[in-house]
Amino acid sequence: MSTTADRPEPAADRGPAEGGPAVTKTGASARDTGDAHAAYGGAAVTGHRGPPPDRGGVPSSVEVSHTGQAIAIGPGATAVSGSLTVLQRGPQEPAGWPHLVRPIPPLAESFQYRAEADRLRTAVHGGGTAVLSQVLTGMGGVGKTQLAADYAHTAWRDGTVDVLVWVSAATRSAVVNAYAQAGVELCRADPHDPERAAVSFLAWLEPKAGKEPCRWLVVLDDVADPADVRGLWPPAGRLGRTLVTTRRRDAALTGAGRRLIEVGLFTPAEATAYLAEALAVHGHAEPDDQLAALAALAADLGHLPLALSQAAAYLADAGMTVPAYRALLKDRATDLADTAPEVLPDDQAHTTAAALTLSLSLDRADTLRPAGLARPLLQLAAFLDPNGIPHTTLTGTPALAHLTRNRTPTGEGDPTPAPATEAEAVAALRALHRLRLVDHVPDTPRQAVRVHRLTQRAVRDALTPDQRHTLARTAADALIVAWPAVERDTDLAETLRANTTALSGCSEDALYQPDAHGVLHRTGHSLGGSGQVGAARDHFQLLADKTRRLLGPDHPEVLTIRHNLAHWRGQLGDAPGAATALAELLPDRRRILGPDHLHTFLTRHSLAYWRGLAGDAAGAVTAFVELLPDLLRVLGPDREYQDAGSVSHSVVTLSGGGRCCRCDGCQRACADGVFGDIPAGRRGCGR
């Protein structure tokens, strides 16, 4: 940056001022002083420095000319051409009390009073003779700053503090500068030495014998890293209070003299009430069922205060209805950032998307041990169920392979990433947990990881289409590997199905390209196996419709799904419908796969079975008699096709719903329901 200073004109000789004494002008001149260059953070001045503009009431003038050009090179460099006057400010007299150092942020227009406010007041005033430091912690956008501002405004208005210092504490230098300002204003600290001035302020906060006691409140808002306030915590004292807001939950923030207060989301009732009040302020009316519509919108936004605030502003600015806004949110082509108003309400600095992606926090998480794994792990979690992801899904083989491929470069050491380990995946989850990007609770392994749905949305919005496709398929692989072959844990099975549903809802067509992923088959059979037969039938009906549209009617995947659909129709009690569907499927399988393909035999077997259950016993017997010689011819007399005593199990097993325990490594193919891909020579599946 190069700056050219104003060159003062020589003062005109106007003679003595009317009615005043004559004055004597002083002056200086500088000519042809050459060029000055600043490089790599230095400072260069060319021209004349001084004298000050007013010395004891005697005006002065400076004439400069031909002083050359000052050039600044490098970050932070400064260059001045012309006349430079530097005024040194000495220590100032201490300000009187009450005194406010830096303004308190205003409260939101429709500030919602919350239970956390009462908890904060109880905590601050309930610490005995020495009031503890309070640390408000929570994810981005939950309203920590608003709660702190409400407390500070109340304390200032009620006169319960003599000195209040509000510090925007995102960096250590910001904390030092705010403390330095307080030191200059309150205790005659040197304004030219911020570090020493900050130390002076902290020392001033200590109570001293014989001095008038001061009731003070220091608010450190948005501490990004506990290391930034190391050595800068205000002292504990009988009359002093410290309030910290942060999204971090490191152990360094707690301990002796500090109390952690968790700030969560709005409750459903609070969220609905907030939206109603915020929209009413702007004269935005909804139909008669307004509360139901607002409650639904609040749920879509995960009851996150920041998102609710910006949604209300968007609705008011755009004149949009709540249903239309909900449709905009659900549109996958719409980025979360596009659902924010053009002008943010309540002096907010970031959109919901920016506050939740928290690029700075994610960058910081990637620097925590193990370096470079936090970002790719959060990207994978962004495709799964926000209400709970099984621990094994994010620490299994597909997840570790993803972490290895996508480890964020740290710029150090070997450029070839080392294979990620399960221990490193767990450590990366803890890093994300510390920065409030996820909630990681290892004691509940079925739902060990939770991520706010808007955080997930913001993370996905930052990905390219290819990245989204790859991550969706990887997440599906991770679910398949985490899925037990035999579902003895019904709660885990339900969680895995919920994760598949969430993945399907945000992955567009990734689970269908280049083929229908096995997790889609597995989910349907899991539903049926858990007794939800109608849901299984409906699942395969939707799957059949979508795969037929995306892959074409003759794709082998479509044929497999049609077979499974027929099976669950029969299990639901519609044996004739199952037989009819299989009779329609059989010629397609013969035409596309060939008469001797295993899937063709499977359809013939199932057709005979359901014909028998539908009342056509003679037809069933005939079909089985016709099938047997073909099986012997193709598979041989010693090939184990299936337990003849459990025909219904054979349908489920051979269509991808059962456990493949004797097929020499083809469990994945069985789970996917793609038996045509089993290499020749491997044995068939059996119970």
XYZ file of C-alpha atoms in Angstrom:
687
model
C 0.000 0.000 0.000
C 1.315 3.440 -0.858
C -0.144 6.532 0.749
C 0.541 10.103 -0.240
C -0.045 12.540 2.611
C -1.821 15.815 2.083
C 0.646 18.618 1.408
C -0.404 21.656 3.431
C -0.488 24.918 1.615
C 1.579 27.786 3.078
C -0.572 29.760 5.465
C -1.696 33.127 4.127
C -0.556 36.204 6.028
C -3.862 37.658 7.152
C -2.405 39.926 9.824
C -3.658 40.045 13.383
C -7.076 38.610 14.092
C -9.774 41.201 14.539
C -9.937 42.239 18.141
C -7.012 39.981 19.114
C -3.304 40.244 19.644
C -0.803 39.955 16.849
C 0.738 36.504 16.496
C 4.051 35.372 15.113
C 4.010 32.546 12.614
C 6.672 29.870 12.585
C 7.409 27.645 9.648
C 9.691 25.118 8.045
C 10.430 24.046 4.511
C 11.687 20.834 2.938
C 12.761 20.422 -0.673
C 14.295 17.679 -2.809
C 14.511 15.182 0.035
C 14.688 12.147 -2.244
C 12.795 8.861 -2.360
C 12.162 6.466 0.485
C 11.330 2.768 0.061
C 9.786 0.419 2.624
C 10.070 -3.337 2.291
C 8.970 -6.383 4.277
C 6.995 -4.663 6.956
C 9.167 -1.547 7.350
C 8.089 2.087 7.265
C 9.462 4.796 4.990
C 8.926 8.545 5.166
C 10.122 11.111 2.699
C 9.579 14.798 3.259
C 9.370 16.774 6.481
C 8.462 15.429 9.935
C 7.018 18.142 12.173
C 6.703 20.677 13.645
C 3.334 20.087 15.332
C 0.506 22.245 13.994
C 0.036 24.256 17.159
C 2.721 25.128 19.696
C 1.443 27.042 22.658
C -1.201 28.810 20.659
C 1.251 29.856 17.939
C 0.143 28.520 14.548
C 2.829 27.164 12.279
C 3.054 26.312 8.617
C 5.093 23.833 6.657
C 5.999 24.161 3.022
C 7.088 21.020 1.232
C 7.861 20.426 -2.411
C 9.715 17.951 -4.646
C 9.811 15.413 -1.829
C 9.844 12.423 -4.130
C 7.654 9.331 -4.185
C 7.410 6.960 -1.243
C 6.888 3.294 -2.156
C 5.795 0.566 0.272
C 6.636 -3.052 -0.565
C 5.479 -6.103 1.341
C 2.596 -6.828 3.684
C 2.065 -4.202 6.333
C 4.551 -1.756 4.814
C 3.834 1.971 5.118
C 5.116 4.802 2.959
C 4.391 8.518 3.319
C 5.284 11.268 0.883
C 4.967 14.872 1.967
C 4.671 16.257 5.466
C 4.224 13.838 8.363
C 3.126 15.069 11.755
C 3.166 12.529 14.586
C 1.354 13.413 17.768
C 2.283 11.368 20.821
C -0.556 10.954 23.300
C 0.473 10.633 26.882
C -1.399 8.872 29.679
C -4.880 10.249 30.276
C -6.699 10.782 33.510
C -8.721 7.745 34.644
C -12.382 7.792 33.665
C -15.012 8.062 36.350
C -17.456 5.307 37.249
C -19.737 3.920 35.983
C -17.723 3.364 32.818
C -18.338 1.234 29.756
C -15.374 0.069 27.648
C -16.665 -0.771 24.160
C -20.376 -0.991 23.447
C -22.549 -3.969 24.295
C -24.136 -5.532 21.174
C -27.820 -4.646 20.847
C -30.435 -7.282 21.572
C -32.262 -8.841 18.661
C -35.477 -7.138 17.648
C -37.545 -10.097 18.817
C -35.240 -11.326 21.551
C -36.641 -14.534 23.025
C -36.246 -14.883 26.771
C -34.974 -18.394 27.509
C -34.431 -20.692 30.443
C -30.676 -20.339 29.869
C -30.942 -16.689 30.965
C -32.237 -17.766 34.377
C -29.547 -20.449 34.594
C -26.911 -17.816 33.839
C -28.160 -15.436 36.528
C -28.366 -18.254 39.051
C -24.837 -19.342 38.225
C -23.378 -15.842 38.369
C -25.017 -14.888 41.648
C -24.840 -18.291 43.315
C -21.098 -18.716 43.633
C -20.759 -17.667 47.279
C -18.421 -14.864 48.305
C -16.240 -15.305 45.194
C -18.293 -15.245 41.994
C -17.089 -17.837 39.500
C -16.271 -17.213 35.859
C -19.116 -18.396 33.635
C -18.468 -20.013 30.243
C -21.440 -20.122 27.851
C -20.724 -22.859 25.326
C -22.754 -24.076 22.370
C -22.688 -24.551 18.618
C -22.633 -21.578 16.279
C -25.950 -19.770 15.981
C -27.581 -20.861 19.263
C -27.570 -17.317 20.671
C -24.670 -17.309 23.130
C -23.776 -13.688 22.363
C -27.403 -12.603 22.737
C -27.644 -14.258 26.159
C -24.416 -12.573 27.249
C -25.593 -9.225 25.867
C -28.911 -9.569 27.692
C -27.091 -10.202 30.946
C -24.679 -7.291 30.356
C -27.447 -4.858 29.406
C -29.408 -5.808 32.514
C -26.385 -5.404 34.788
C -25.528 -2.023 33.249
C -29.108 -0.774 33.346
C -29.643 -1.894 36.946
C -26.397 -0.320 38.130
C -24.991 -3.558 39.547
C -21.588 -2.956 37.907
C -19.281 0.055 38.020
C -17.110 -0.950 35.054
C -18.189 -3.142 32.147
C -15.754 -4.255 29.437
C -17.116 -5.994 26.342
C -14.414 -7.824 24.373
C -14.840 -9.394 20.932
C -12.403 -12.195 21.679
C -12.043 -14.041 18.358
C -8.235 -13.626 18.473
C -5.628 -13.060 21.159
C -4.662 -9.692 19.689
C -8.302 -8.584 19.893
C -8.369 -9.433 23.600
C -5.078 -7.611 24.230
C -6.259 -4.512 22.357
C -9.534 -4.372 24.274
C -7.734 -4.782 27.595
C -5.236 -2.122 26.533
C -8.078 0.296 25.810
C -9.520 -0.408 29.248
C -6.081 0.135 30.780
C -5.692 3.495 29.039
C -9.174 4.652 30.060
C -9.147 3.369 33.628
C -5.604 3.264 35.007
C -3.355 5.663 33.071
C -1.724 2.881 31.036
C 0.663 3.770 28.228
C -1.391 3.851 24.981
C 1.712 3.036 22.913
C 2.378 -0.318 24.593
C -0.780 -2.476 24.296
C 0.730 -5.557 25.963
C 1.808 -3.599 29.038
C -1.453 -1.679 29.073
C -3.381 -4.984 29.064
C -1.319 -6.256 32.008
C -1.965 -2.999 33.838
C -5.697 -3.423 33.370
C -5.693 -6.985 34.711
C -3.666 -5.805 37.723
C -6.132 -2.942 38.227
C -8.978 -5.478 38.496
C -7.362 -6.982 41.595
C -8.918 -5.560 44.785
C -6.540 -3.392 46.771
C -6.584 -2.396 50.417
C -7.544 1.204 51.004
C -8.963 1.626 47.494
C -12.600 2.101 46.663
C -13.968 -1.348 45.664
C -15.045 -1.658 42.030
C -17.807 -3.948 40.801
C -16.737 -5.025 37.336
C -17.926 -7.310 34.557
C -15.670 -8.489 31.722
C -17.348 -10.274 28.799
C -15.089 -12.264 26.459
C -17.345 -12.935 23.489
C -16.672 -15.702 20.944
C -13.391 -17.141 22.206
C -12.177 -19.217 19.262
C -9.275 -20.969 20.970
C -8.639 -21.388 24.712
C -4.958 -20.673 24.022
C -5.928 -17.131 22.985
C -6.877 -16.250 26.574
C -4.048 -18.047 28.337
C -2.711 -15.562 30.878
C -5.548 -13.133 30.075
C -8.310 -14.454 32.319
C -9.541 -11.709 34.660
C -8.798 -12.473 38.305
C -11.399 -14.088 40.539
C -12.631 -11.702 43.155
C -15.503 -10.895 45.464
C -16.849 -8.116 43.247
C -15.651 -9.166 39.808
C -17.512 -11.240 37.250
C -16.257 -12.812 34.031
C -18.557 -14.104 31.311
C -17.179 -16.039 28.318
C -18.970 -17.217 25.189
C -17.407 -19.870 22.971
C -18.279 -22.770 20.747
C -15.351 -24.716 22.235
C -15.655 -27.235 25.050
C -12.020 -27.991 25.828
C -11.052 -29.009 29.330
C -8.933 -25.836 29.508
C -12.133 -23.777 29.696
C -13.279 -25.424 32.905
C -11.701 -26.085 36.248
C -11.233 -24.086 39.407
C -13.134 -20.825 39.350
C -14.913 -21.507 36.044
C -18.345 -22.947 35.448
C -19.582 -24.270 32.101
C -23.150 -23.516 30.993
C -24.430 -25.412 27.953
C -26.536 -23.322 25.558
C -28.725 -25.467 23.355
C -31.244 -24.923 20.598
C -34.615 -23.290 21.061
C -37.282 -25.654 22.295
C -40.042 -26.239 19.696
C -42.326 -23.895 21.658
C -39.643 -21.181 21.900
C -38.832 -21.481 18.193
C -42.483 -21.192 17.139
C -43.087 -18.255 19.484
C -39.987 -16.484 18.166
C -41.058 -16.850 14.527
C -44.581 -15.641 15.294
C -43.302 -12.567 17.125
C -40.590 -11.748 14.576
C -43.038 -11.962 11.656
C -45.667 -9.942 13.519
C -43.139 -7.138 14.027
C -42.800 -6.909 10.234
C -46.538 -7.182 9.611
C -46.114 -10.537 7.899
C -49.318 -12.554 8.224
C -49.832 -16.254 7.584
C -53.112 -18.169 7.081
C -55.232 -19.439 9.973
C -53.012 -22.447 10.552
C -50.040 -20.143 11.094
C -48.736 -21.824 14.241
C -48.672 -25.241 12.587
C -46.823 -23.814 9.567
C -44.340 -21.968 11.789
C -43.752 -25.079 13.897
C -43.012 -27.052 10.727
C -40.581 -24.364 9.513
C -38.883 -24.275 12.913
C -38.385 -28.036 12.704
C -36.947 -27.719 9.181
C -34.410 -25.255 10.573
C -33.540 -27.503 13.498
C -34.760 -24.870 16.019
C -31.499 -22.954 15.533
C -32.007 -19.323 16.692
C -29.748 -17.743 14.055
C -31.465 -19.633 11.232
C -34.906 -18.679 12.557
C -33.912 -15.020 12.727
C -32.672 -14.951 9.152
C -35.657 -16.944 7.890
C -38.041 -14.404 9.430
C -36.135 -11.554 7.774
C -36.164 -13.366 4.416
C -39.928 -13.967 4.634
C -40.548 -10.322 5.447
C -38.215 -8.964 2.752
C -39.407 -11.307 -0.004
C -43.090 -11.312 0.930
C -42.910 -15.106 0.739
C -45.232 -17.539 2.456
C -43.939 -20.090 4.928
C -44.813 -23.068 2.671
C -42.947 -21.441 -0.217
C -39.904 -20.842 1.983
C -39.986 -24.456 3.180
C -40.040 -25.594 -0.438
C -37.030 -23.360 -1.130
C -35.173 -24.958 1.781
C -35.913 -28.456 0.514
C -34.803 -27.655 -3.034
C -31.432 -29.372 -3.375
C -30.427 -26.888 -6.051
C -30.674 -24.051 -3.519
C -27.630 -23.341 -1.384
C -28.329 -22.616 2.262
C -26.664 -19.222 1.829
C -29.355 -18.307 -0.714
C -32.081 -18.625 1.917
C -30.681 -15.701 3.935
C -31.902 -12.104 3.449
C -29.740 -9.685 1.488
C -29.373 -7.483 4.586
C -28.921 -9.524 7.766
C -31.080 -8.585 10.756
C -29.935 -7.388 14.187
C -26.425 -6.373 13.052
C -25.559 -10.003 12.345
C -22.246 -10.477 10.576
C -22.674 -13.937 9.056
C -25.340 -15.912 7.264
C -26.505 -19.156 8.810
C -24.439 -21.064 6.268
C -21.275 -19.121 7.108
C -21.853 -19.472 10.844
C -22.333 -23.217 10.582
C -19.691 -24.188 8.044
C -17.367 -22.175 10.247
C -14.489 -22.358 7.827
C -12.182 -20.927 10.461
C -13.273 -23.534 13.004
C -12.966 -26.302 10.440
C -9.519 -25.052 9.478
C -8.624 -25.054 13.148
C -10.030 -28.567 13.612
C -7.829 -29.777 10.770
C -4.773 -28.537 12.665
C -5.669 -30.536 15.775
C -4.271 -34.027 16.135
C -4.605 -36.038 13.940
C -3.955 -33.246 11.452
C -5.991 -33.134 8.279
C -8.740 -35.636 9.139
C -11.466 -33.472 10.703
C -12.720 -31.953 7.446
C -13.115 -35.186 5.415
C -14.752 -36.891 8.408
C -17.302 -34.079 8.795
C -17.982 -34.210 5.059
C -18.810 -37.918 5.362
C -21.017 -37.342 8.414
C -22.876 -34.615 6.495
C -24.612 -37.312 4.425
C -25.939 -39.385 7.331
C -28.680 -39.049 9.935
C -28.298 -35.846 11.986
C -30.041 -37.535 14.919
C -27.425 -40.234 15.366
C -24.722 -42.026 13.372
C -23.374 -45.404 14.583
C -19.775 -45.221 15.709
C -18.705 -48.081 13.426
C -20.025 -46.248 10.366
C -17.418 -43.494 10.752
C -14.571 -45.739 11.911
C -14.991 -48.738 9.578
C -12.956 -49.693 6.523
C -14.764 -47.486 3.937
C -14.542 -44.455 6.250
C -10.827 -45.012 6.887
C -10.149 -45.375 3.160
C -11.996 -42.098 2.578
C -9.953 -40.357 5.282
C -6.724 -41.665 3.789
C -7.625 -40.443 0.288
C -8.828 -37.032 1.451
C -6.589 -36.127 4.368
C -6.256 -32.349 4.244
C -2.633 -31.470 3.345
C -0.739 -29.894 6.221
C 2.241 -28.743 4.163
C 4.631 -30.806 6.227
C 6.470 -34.067 5.668
C 5.760 -36.771 3.097
C 3.106 -35.685 0.553
C 1.830 -39.294 0.441
C -0.790 -39.605 3.187
C -0.359 -42.402 5.679
C -3.289 -44.829 5.995
C -5.772 -43.503 8.516
C -6.393 -45.726 11.540
C -9.488 -46.285 13.649
C -7.794 -44.505 16.553
C -7.164 -41.488 14.317
C -10.795 -41.456 13.179
C -11.911 -41.385 16.807
C -9.427 -38.587 17.563
C -10.776 -36.599 14.594
C -14.294 -37.022 15.985
C -13.070 -35.639 19.309
C -11.512 -32.659 17.520
C -14.824 -31.935 15.788
C -16.574 -32.382 19.121
C -14.304 -29.864 20.849
C -15.147 -27.248 18.221
C -18.903 -27.979 18.401
C -19.078 -29.154 14.823
C -20.448 -32.515 15.987
C -21.622 -34.064 19.239
C -19.637 -37.221 19.898
C -20.918 -39.474 22.692
C -18.996 -42.784 22.590
C -21.109 -44.199 25.426
C -24.050 -44.484 22.992
C -22.378 -46.327 20.107
C -25.595 -46.811 18.114
C -26.007 -43.017 17.876
C -22.546 -41.862 18.845
C -22.310 -38.893 16.464
C -24.884 -36.146 15.959
C -24.592 -33.217 13.548
C -27.053 -30.347 13.205
C -28.959 -30.688 9.953
C -28.059 -27.149 8.859
C -24.375 -27.791 9.538
C -24.678 -30.826 7.281
C -26.441 -28.752 4.629
C -23.780 -26.045 4.726
C -20.986 -28.617 4.440
C -22.662 -30.326 1.465
C -23.270 -26.987 -0.255
C -19.507 -26.383 -0.283
C -18.824 -29.607 -2.225
C -18.592 -30.069 -5.976
C -21.104 -32.423 -7.686
C -18.398 -35.068 -8.109
C -17.467 -34.809 -4.434
C -21.102 -35.155 -3.392
C -21.532 -38.243 -5.579
C -18.380 -39.920 -4.249
C -19.176 -39.115 -0.628
C -22.724 -40.445 -0.943
C -21.465 -43.780 -2.325
C -18.787 -43.908 0.389
C -21.383 -43.288 3.087
C -23.487 -46.118 1.632
C -20.452 -48.422 1.683
C -19.843 -47.461 5.317
C -23.421 -48.341 6.265
C -23.244 -51.742 4.558
C -20.043 -52.632 6.407
C -21.536 -51.499 9.737
C -24.735 -53.515 9.160
C -24.645 -56.855 11.032
C -25.277 -59.936 8.923
C -27.915 -61.031 11.430
C -29.957 -58.238 13.006
C -30.034 -59.194 16.667
C -29.856 -55.540 17.812
C -33.157 -54.036 16.689
C -32.203 -50.526 17.831
C -29.028 -50.600 15.748
C -30.968 -51.864 12.730
C -33.452 -49.014 13.127
C -30.600 -46.481 13.331
C -28.975 -47.893 10.207
C -32.278 -47.678 8.332
C -32.694 -44.059 9.484
C -29.192 -43.273 8.217
C -29.990 -44.826 4.850
C -33.153 -42.738 4.635
C -31.192 -39.563 5.436
C -28.531 -40.498 2.883
C -31.140 -41.143 0.198
C -32.737 -37.778 0.895
C -29.575 -35.737 0.308
C -27.637 -37.742 -2.274
C -29.793 -36.994 -5.318
C -29.217 -39.906 -7.742
C -25.813 -41.000 -6.436
C -27.164 -44.211 -4.906
C -28.590 -45.193 -8.305
C -25.598 -44.411 -10.506
C -23.981 -46.482 -11.923
C -26.303 -48.967 -10.195
C -28.635 -49.218 -7.235
C -26.383 -49.443 -4.201
C -26.738 -52.537 -2.019
C -27.695 -50.449 1.012
C -31.040 -49.760 -0.690
C -31.763 -53.494 -0.932
C -30.540 -54.090 2.600
C -32.813 -51.409 4.045
C -35.902 -52.912 2.446
C -35.154 -56.423 3.672
C -34.350 -55.036 7.135
C -37.777 -53.420 7.249
C -39.470 -56.662 6.307
C -37.357 -58.728 8.675
C -38.310 -56.442 11.566
C -42.008 -57.082 10.912
C -42.658 -53.903 8.921
C -43.772 -55.864 5.878
C -45.940 -53.121 4.431
C -43.061 -50.651 4.710
C -40.781 -53.158 2.965
C -43.280 -53.543 0.115
C -43.605 -49.761 -0.234
C -39.813 -49.341 -0.105
C -39.265 -51.738 -2.998
C -42.135 -50.182 -4.953
C -40.458 -46.760 -4.772
C -37.119 -48.380 -5.547
C -38.576 -50.117 -8.610
C -40.111 -46.911 -9.926
C -36.921 -44.894 -9.518
C -34.514 -47.492 -10.890
C -36.762 -48.113 -13.897
C -36.681 -44.381 -14.623
C -32.945 -43.933 -14.075
C -31.522 -47.244 -15.284
C -34.090 -48.411 -17.818
C -36.540 -51.337 -17.608
C -34.014 -53.964 -18.752
C -31.277 -53.186 -16.251
C -30.467 -56.263 -14.104
C -30.905 -54.135 -10.965
C -34.466 -53.345 -11.983
C -35.197 -57.036 -12.410
C -33.792 -57.833 -8.953
C -35.902 -55.112 -7.347
C -39.033 -56.355 -9.126
C -38.352 -59.822 -7.706
C -37.959 -58.452 -4.166
C -41.110 -56.362 -4.551
C -43.069 -59.464 -5.522
C -41.702 -61.319 -2.503
C -42.824 -58.684 -0.008
C -46.204 -58.413 -1.692
C -46.618 -62.106 -0.988
C -45.387 -61.741 2.585
C -47.996 -59.038 3.094
C -50.675 -61.579 2.235
C -51.101 -60.968 -1.491
C -49.951 -64.369 -2.772
C -51.864 -64.061 -6.081
C -50.333 -60.616 -6.676
C -46.865 -61.991 -5.949
C -47.386 -64.883 -8.376
C -48.656 -62.540 -11.084
C -45.679 -60.167 -10.651
C -43.206 -63.064 -10.846
C -44.942 -64.483 -13.910
C -44.464 -61.105 -15.609
C -40.820 -60.951 -14.464
C -39.801 -64.438 -15.637
C -39.779 -63.811 -19.432
C -37.785 -60.605 -18.881
C -35.168 -62.475 -16.858
C -34.944 -65.216 -19.483
C -34.564 -62.633 -22.249
C -32.010 -60.420 -20.502
C -30.050 -62.848 -18.308
C -30.612 -66.123 -20.122
C -32.553 -69.273 -19.134
C -29.697 -70.769 -17.085
C -28.843 -67.703 -14.984
C -29.143 -68.140 -11.205
C -31.586 -65.221 -11.009
C -33.791 -66.865 -13.624
C -33.845 -70.071 -11.568
C -34.657 -67.997 -8.479
C -37.667 -66.403 -10.151
C -38.941 -69.794 -11.339
C -38.530 -71.160 -7.802
C -40.360 -68.213 -6.218
C -43.120 -68.292 -8.819
C -43.799 -71.954 -8.049
C -43.844 -71.208 -4.323
C -46.304 -68.299 -4.513
C -48.526 -70.156 -6.996
C -48.879 -72.861 -4.388
C -49.757 -70.364 -1.643
C -52.243 -68.704 -3.976
C -54.153 -72.013 -4.250
C -52.699 -73.510 -7.410
C -51.007 -76.523 -5.813
C -50.952 -78.534 -9.038
C -49.343 -75.689 -10.959
C -46.743 -75.284 -8.213
C -45.824 -78.953 -8.303
C -45.518 -78.868 -12.087
C -43.262 -75.818 -11.915
C -40.971 -77.427 -9.313
C -40.778 -80.619 -11.347
C -39.757 -78.624 -14.416
C -37.180 -76.621 -12.414
C -35.362 -79.583 -10.829
C -33.677 -81.062 -13.963
C -32.477 -77.603 -15.029
C -30.921 -77.063 -11.601
C -29.230 -80.459 -11.752
C -27.977 -79.794 -15.261
C -26.548 -76.345 -14.534
C -25.495 -76.613 -10.897
C -24.792 -80.338 -10.647
C -26.144 -82.849 -8.165
C -23.738 -81.795 -5.373
C -24.340 -78.017 -5.593
C -26.198 -76.823 -2.499
C -28.995 -74.670 -3.826
C -31.081 -74.202 -0.677
C -32.622 -75.944 2.272
C -35.609 -77.615 0.661
C -37.480 -77.478 3.951
C -37.569 -73.670 4.054
C -38.787 -72.356 0.740
C -39.795 -68.980 2.128
C -36.309 -68.502 3.583
C -34.822 -69.356 0.232
C -36.714 -66.494 -1.347
C -35.471 -63.994 1.232
C -31.924 -65.313 1.224
C -31.431 -65.579 -2.490
C -32.964 -62.132 -3.016
C -30.502 -60.468 -0.720
C -32.154 -60.448 2.681
C -30.494 -63.316 4.487
C -27.079 -64.175 5.785
C -24.614 -65.592 3.273
C -22.600 -67.997 5.407
C -21.408 -70.657 2.931
C -20.597 -68.833 -0.259
C -16.832 -68.385 0.074
C -16.638 -64.609 0.418
C -19.692 -63.414 -1.505
C -21.406 -61.827 1.503
C -21.257 -58.374 -0.063
C -22.937 -59.617 -3.230
C -25.641 -61.319 -1.141
C -26.282 -58.152 0.835
C -26.559 -56.219 -2.397
C -28.939 -58.742 -3.915
C -26.732 -59.032 -7.016
C -26.196 -62.754 -7.318
C -25.417 -62.585 -11.005
C -22.027 -61.104 -10.072
C -20.912 -64.090 -7.978
C -17.919 -65.631 -9.803
C -18.398 -69.075 -11.272
C -17.305 -71.870 -9.000
C -18.500 -70.288 -5.772
C -21.184 -72.091 -3.876
C -24.684 -70.747 -3.525
C -26.134 -69.219 -0.397
C -27.726 -71.184 2.396
C -28.881 -70.834 5.963
